[in-house]
XYZ file of C-alpha atoms in Angstrom:
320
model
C 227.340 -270.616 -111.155
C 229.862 -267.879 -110.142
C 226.814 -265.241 -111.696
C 224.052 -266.927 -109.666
C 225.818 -266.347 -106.081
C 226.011 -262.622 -106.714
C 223.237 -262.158 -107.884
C 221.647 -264.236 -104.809
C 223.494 -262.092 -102.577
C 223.129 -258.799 -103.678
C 219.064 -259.807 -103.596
C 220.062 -260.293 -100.054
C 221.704 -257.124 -98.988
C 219.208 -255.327 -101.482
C 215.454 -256.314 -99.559
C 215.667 -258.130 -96.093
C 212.845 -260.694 -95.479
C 210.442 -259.133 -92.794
C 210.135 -262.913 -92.109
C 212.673 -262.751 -90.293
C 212.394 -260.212 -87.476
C 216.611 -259.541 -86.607
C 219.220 -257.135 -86.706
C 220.686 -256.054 -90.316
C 223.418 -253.853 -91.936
C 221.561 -252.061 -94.399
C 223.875 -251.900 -97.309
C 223.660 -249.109 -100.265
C 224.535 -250.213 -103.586
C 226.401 -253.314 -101.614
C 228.522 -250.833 -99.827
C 228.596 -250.588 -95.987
C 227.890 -246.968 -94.860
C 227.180 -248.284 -91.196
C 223.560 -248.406 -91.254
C 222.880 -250.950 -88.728
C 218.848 -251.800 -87.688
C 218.266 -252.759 -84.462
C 215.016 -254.590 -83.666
C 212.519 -253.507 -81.729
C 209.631 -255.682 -80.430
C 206.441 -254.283 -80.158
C 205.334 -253.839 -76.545
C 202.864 -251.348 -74.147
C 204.503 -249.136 -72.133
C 203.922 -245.534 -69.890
C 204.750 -242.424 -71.947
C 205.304 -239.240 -70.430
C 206.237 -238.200 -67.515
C 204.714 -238.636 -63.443
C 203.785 -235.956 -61.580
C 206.490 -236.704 -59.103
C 209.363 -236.812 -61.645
C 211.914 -234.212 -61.108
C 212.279 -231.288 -63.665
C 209.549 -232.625 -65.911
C 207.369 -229.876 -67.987
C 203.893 -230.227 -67.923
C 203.952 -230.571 -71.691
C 204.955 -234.584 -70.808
C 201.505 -235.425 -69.263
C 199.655 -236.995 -68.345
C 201.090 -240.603 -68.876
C 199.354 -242.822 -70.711
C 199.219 -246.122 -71.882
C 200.738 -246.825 -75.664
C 200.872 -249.930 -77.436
C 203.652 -249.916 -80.251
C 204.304 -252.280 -82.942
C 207.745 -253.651 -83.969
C 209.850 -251.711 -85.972
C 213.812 -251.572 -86.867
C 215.257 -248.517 -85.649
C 219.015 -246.871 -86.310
C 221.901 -247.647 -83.857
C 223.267 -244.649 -84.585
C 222.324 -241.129 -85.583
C 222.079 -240.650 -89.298
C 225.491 -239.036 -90.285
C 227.147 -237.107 -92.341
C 228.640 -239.812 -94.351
C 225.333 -240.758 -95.325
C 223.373 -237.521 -95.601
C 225.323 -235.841 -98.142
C 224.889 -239.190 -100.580
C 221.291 -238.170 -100.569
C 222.426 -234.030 -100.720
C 224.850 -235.188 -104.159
C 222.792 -237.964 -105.847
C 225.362 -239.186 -107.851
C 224.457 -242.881 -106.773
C 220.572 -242.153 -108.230
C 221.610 -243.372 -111.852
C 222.395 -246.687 -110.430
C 219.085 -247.422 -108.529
C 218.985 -251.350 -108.947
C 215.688 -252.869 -111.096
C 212.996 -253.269 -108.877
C 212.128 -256.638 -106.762
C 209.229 -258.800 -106.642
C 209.812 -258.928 -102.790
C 210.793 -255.250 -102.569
C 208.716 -252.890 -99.989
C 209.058 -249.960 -101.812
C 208.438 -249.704 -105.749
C 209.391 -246.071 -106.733
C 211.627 -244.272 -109.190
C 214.911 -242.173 -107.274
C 214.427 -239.450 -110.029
C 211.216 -238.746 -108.463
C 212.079 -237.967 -105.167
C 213.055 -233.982 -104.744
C 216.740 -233.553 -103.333
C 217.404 -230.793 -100.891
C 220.011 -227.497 -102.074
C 222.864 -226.870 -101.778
C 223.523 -225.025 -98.293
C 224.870 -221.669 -99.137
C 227.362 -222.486 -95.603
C 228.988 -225.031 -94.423
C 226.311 -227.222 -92.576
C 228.477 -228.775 -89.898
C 229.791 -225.042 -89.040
C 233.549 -226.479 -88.416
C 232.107 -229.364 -86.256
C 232.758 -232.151 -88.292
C 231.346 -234.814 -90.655
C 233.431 -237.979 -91.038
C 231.395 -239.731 -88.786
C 229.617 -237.257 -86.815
C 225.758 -236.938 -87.188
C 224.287 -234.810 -89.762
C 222.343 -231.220 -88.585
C 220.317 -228.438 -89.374
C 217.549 -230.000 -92.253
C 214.528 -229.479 -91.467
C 211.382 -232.158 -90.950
C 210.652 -232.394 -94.692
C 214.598 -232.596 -95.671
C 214.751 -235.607 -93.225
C 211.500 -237.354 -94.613
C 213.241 -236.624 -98.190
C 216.155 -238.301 -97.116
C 214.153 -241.296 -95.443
C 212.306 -241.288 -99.030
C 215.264 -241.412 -101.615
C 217.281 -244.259 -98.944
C 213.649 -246.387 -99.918
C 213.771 -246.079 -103.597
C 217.581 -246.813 -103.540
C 217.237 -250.304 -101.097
C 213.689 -251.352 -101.807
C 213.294 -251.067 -98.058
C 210.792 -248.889 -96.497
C 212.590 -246.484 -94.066
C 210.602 -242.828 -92.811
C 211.031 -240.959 -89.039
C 209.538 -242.614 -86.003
C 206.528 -241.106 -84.353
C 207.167 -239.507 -81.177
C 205.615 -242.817 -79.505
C 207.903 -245.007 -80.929
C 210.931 -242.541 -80.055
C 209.797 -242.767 -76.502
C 209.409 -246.079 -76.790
C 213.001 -246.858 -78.148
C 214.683 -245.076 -75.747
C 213.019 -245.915 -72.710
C 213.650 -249.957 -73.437
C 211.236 -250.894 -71.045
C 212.521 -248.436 -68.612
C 210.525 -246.056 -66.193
C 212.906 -244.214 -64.694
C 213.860 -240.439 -66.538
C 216.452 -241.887 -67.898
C 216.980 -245.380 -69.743
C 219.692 -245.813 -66.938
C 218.367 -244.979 -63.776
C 217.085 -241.882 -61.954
C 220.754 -240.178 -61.356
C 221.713 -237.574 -63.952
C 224.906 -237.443 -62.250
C 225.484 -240.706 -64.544
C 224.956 -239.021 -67.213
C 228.246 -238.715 -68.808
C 228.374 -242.563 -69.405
C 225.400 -242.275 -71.899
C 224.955 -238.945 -73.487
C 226.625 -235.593 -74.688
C 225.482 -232.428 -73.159
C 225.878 -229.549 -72.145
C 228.467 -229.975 -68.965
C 230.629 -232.564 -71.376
C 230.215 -231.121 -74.874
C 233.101 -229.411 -75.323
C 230.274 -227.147 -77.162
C 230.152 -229.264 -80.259
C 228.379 -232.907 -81.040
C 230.661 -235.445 -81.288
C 230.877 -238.846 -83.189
C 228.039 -241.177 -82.872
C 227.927 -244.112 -80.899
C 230.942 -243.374 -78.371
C 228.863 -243.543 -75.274
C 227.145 -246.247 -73.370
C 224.045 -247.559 -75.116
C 220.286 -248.569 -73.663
C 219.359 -252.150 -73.374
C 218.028 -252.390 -76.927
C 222.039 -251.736 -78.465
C 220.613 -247.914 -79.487
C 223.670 -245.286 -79.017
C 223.070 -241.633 -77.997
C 219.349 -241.242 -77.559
C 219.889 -239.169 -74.730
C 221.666 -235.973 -76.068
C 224.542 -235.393 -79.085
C 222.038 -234.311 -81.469
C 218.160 -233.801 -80.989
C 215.854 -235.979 -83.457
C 212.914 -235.252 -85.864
C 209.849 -237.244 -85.409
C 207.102 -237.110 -87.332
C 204.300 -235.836 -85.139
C 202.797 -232.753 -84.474
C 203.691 -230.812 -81.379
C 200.599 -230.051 -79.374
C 200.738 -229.510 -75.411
C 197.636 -231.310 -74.920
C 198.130 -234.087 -76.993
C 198.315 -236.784 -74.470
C 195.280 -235.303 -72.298
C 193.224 -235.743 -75.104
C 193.442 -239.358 -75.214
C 189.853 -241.101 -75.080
C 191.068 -244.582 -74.496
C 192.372 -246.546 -72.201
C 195.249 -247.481 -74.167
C 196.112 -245.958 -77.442
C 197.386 -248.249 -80.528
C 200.653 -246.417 -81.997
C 199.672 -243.073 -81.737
C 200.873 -240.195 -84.371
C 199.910 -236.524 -84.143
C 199.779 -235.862 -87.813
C 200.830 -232.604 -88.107
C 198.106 -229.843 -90.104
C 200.349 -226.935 -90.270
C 204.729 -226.640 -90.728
C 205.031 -225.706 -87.188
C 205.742 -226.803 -84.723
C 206.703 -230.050 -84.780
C 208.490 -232.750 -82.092
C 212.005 -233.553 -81.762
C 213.607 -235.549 -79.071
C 216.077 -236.602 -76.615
C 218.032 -233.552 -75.914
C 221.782 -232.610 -77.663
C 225.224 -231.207 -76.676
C 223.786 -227.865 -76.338
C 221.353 -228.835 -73.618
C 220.525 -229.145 -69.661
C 220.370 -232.449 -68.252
C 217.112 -232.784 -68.063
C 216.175 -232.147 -71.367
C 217.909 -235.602 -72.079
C 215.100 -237.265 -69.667
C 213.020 -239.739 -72.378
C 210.145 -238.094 -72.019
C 211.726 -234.396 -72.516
C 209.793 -232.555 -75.614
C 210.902 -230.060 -77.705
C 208.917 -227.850 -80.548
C 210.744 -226.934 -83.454
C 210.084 -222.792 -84.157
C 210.663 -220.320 -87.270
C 213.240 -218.658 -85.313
C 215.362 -221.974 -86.487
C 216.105 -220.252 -89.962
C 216.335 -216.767 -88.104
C 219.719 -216.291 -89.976
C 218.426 -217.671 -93.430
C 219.315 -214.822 -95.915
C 217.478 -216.497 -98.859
C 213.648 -215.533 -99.511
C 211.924 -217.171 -99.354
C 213.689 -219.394 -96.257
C 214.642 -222.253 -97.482
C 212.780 -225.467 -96.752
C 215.367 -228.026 -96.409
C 217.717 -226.203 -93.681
C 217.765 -224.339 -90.464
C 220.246 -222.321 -90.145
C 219.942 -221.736 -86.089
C 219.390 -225.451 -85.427
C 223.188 -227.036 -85.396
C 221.379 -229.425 -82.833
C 218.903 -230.978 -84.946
C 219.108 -234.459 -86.359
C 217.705 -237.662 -86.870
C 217.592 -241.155 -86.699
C 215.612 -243.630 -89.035
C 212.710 -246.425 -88.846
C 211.769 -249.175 -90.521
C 208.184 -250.661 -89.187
C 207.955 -254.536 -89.577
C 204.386 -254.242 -90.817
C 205.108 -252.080 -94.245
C 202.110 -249.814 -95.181
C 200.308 -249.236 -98.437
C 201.875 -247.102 -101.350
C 199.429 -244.579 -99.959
C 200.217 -244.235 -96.871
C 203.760 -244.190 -97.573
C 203.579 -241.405 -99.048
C 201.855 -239.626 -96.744
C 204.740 -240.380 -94.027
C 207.617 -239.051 -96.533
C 205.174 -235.719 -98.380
C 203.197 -234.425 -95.142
């Protein structure tokens, strides 16, 4: 009987119903690393920024309408603690049998792990609970990869809608507080309150949706394409989770601002492009594809969408 009960339970922590659409602790190999999904229901909102809005870059407009679906989506930053399970893959020998009710149905040993930095990658900054930096897109989407063969759960990088989306929390103002950046030191590390160095995650005030530090500590890969006339080209009059799907390796979106930046680069509709002056110091030659070495204020943040795609087309979200 004793047997039964763990093995019920570990079936639990291993694949969570999308039946039921709630918050979860997404254990690895029933151990708690922290990995709490939030739920986010699927909505319409404005994304972008208005004309009138103060400091925005013309790169945010024009607004349009976006519908989203649901999705789970990170509390917190992915960290450290975390990241370098995927950088050692000693736990890949114990990837559990595959389930029946499982979303993803792939072997670990299959999924390419990133090198082994020749520095240290939190450059004296921190790791036991601070968020992890400096991998590129394709490093993240490796990561997002090998934590979905390990839990059975489909996880990969939002698209810059749904990053927009998450943050704003049916806001409309810059910021998911209000208008004043002045109350910015409540919510976000930047620039004026850094100390010139992320910090832990989830020590300031989050939005209404329970998400910590989407406005600044560490800027976050999403998967789309960075194009300045993106949202102009929109032929619709609302357009159904939209995703840039990038051609070429750059550039490519991040988000929300970090503890290097201006305040208004934390606004939820501030873009960034990432560049090949990123590995600028990268001695190796070729550069190396899973880290920047000039981007210490890169991260990211994970998604799980409720509606879980083909084999296909997961792929295509972890190998583009």
């Amino acid at each position: 009987m004793k047997k039964t009960f763990l093995l019920v339970l570990f079936s639990f922590c291993f694949s969570y119903s999308q039946s039921e659409f709630i918050g979860y602790n997404q254990l690895i190999l029933s151990k708690n690393y922290n990995l709490e999904m939030v739920p986010i229901k699927g909505g319409e909102f404005l994304m972008g920024s208005p004309l009138y809005e103060k400091n925005r870059l013309a790169d945010e407009g024009p607004v349009r309408k976006v519908k989203i679906d649901s999705f789970w989506m990170a509390k917190y930053e992915t960290t450290w603690n975390l990241y370098t399970l995927f950088m050692a893959r000693e736990l890949d020998n114990l990837q559990q049998p595959f389930s029946k009710n499982s979303e993803v149905n792939i072997d670990v040993d299959g999924v390419s792990g990133a090198t082994t930095p020749y520095v240290e990658m939190s450059f004296g900054m921190g790791t036991e609970g601070y968020p992890a930096i400096s991998m590129t897109q394709l490093a993240a989407k490796k990561f997002c990869q090998w934590l979905s063969a390990m839990t059975g759960n489909f996880y990969r990088l939002p698209t810059e809608a749904e990053w927009e989306y998450a943050c704003r929390a049916e806001s409309e103002s810059p910021y998911y507080f209000g208008n004043d950046s002045n109350d910015l030191d409540k919510y976000g590390w930047y620039k004026n309150n850094s100390n010139n160095k992320y910090q832990k995650v989830g020590q300031k005030l989050p939005n209404k949706w329970g998400l910590y530090d989407m406005h600044g500590n560490v800027s976050e890969w999403t998967l789309d394409a960075y194009d300045t006339s993106f949202y102009s080209n929109s032929k619709t009059e609302i357009d159904n989770n939209p995703y840039n799907q990038p051609e070429k390796l750059y550039p490519r979106v991040v988000r929300g601002g970090s503890w290097k930046s201006s305040n208004y680069r934390l606004r939820s509709a501030s873009r960034q492009a990432s560049s090949k002056q990123w590995k600028k110091q990268d001695p190796q030659i070729p550069r190396s594809k899973w880290w920047h070495t000039d981007a210490q204020f890169v991260g990211f943040r994970i998604v799980r969408p409720f509606i879980t795609p083909t084999a296909d087309e997961q792929n295509k979200y972890w190998n583009n």
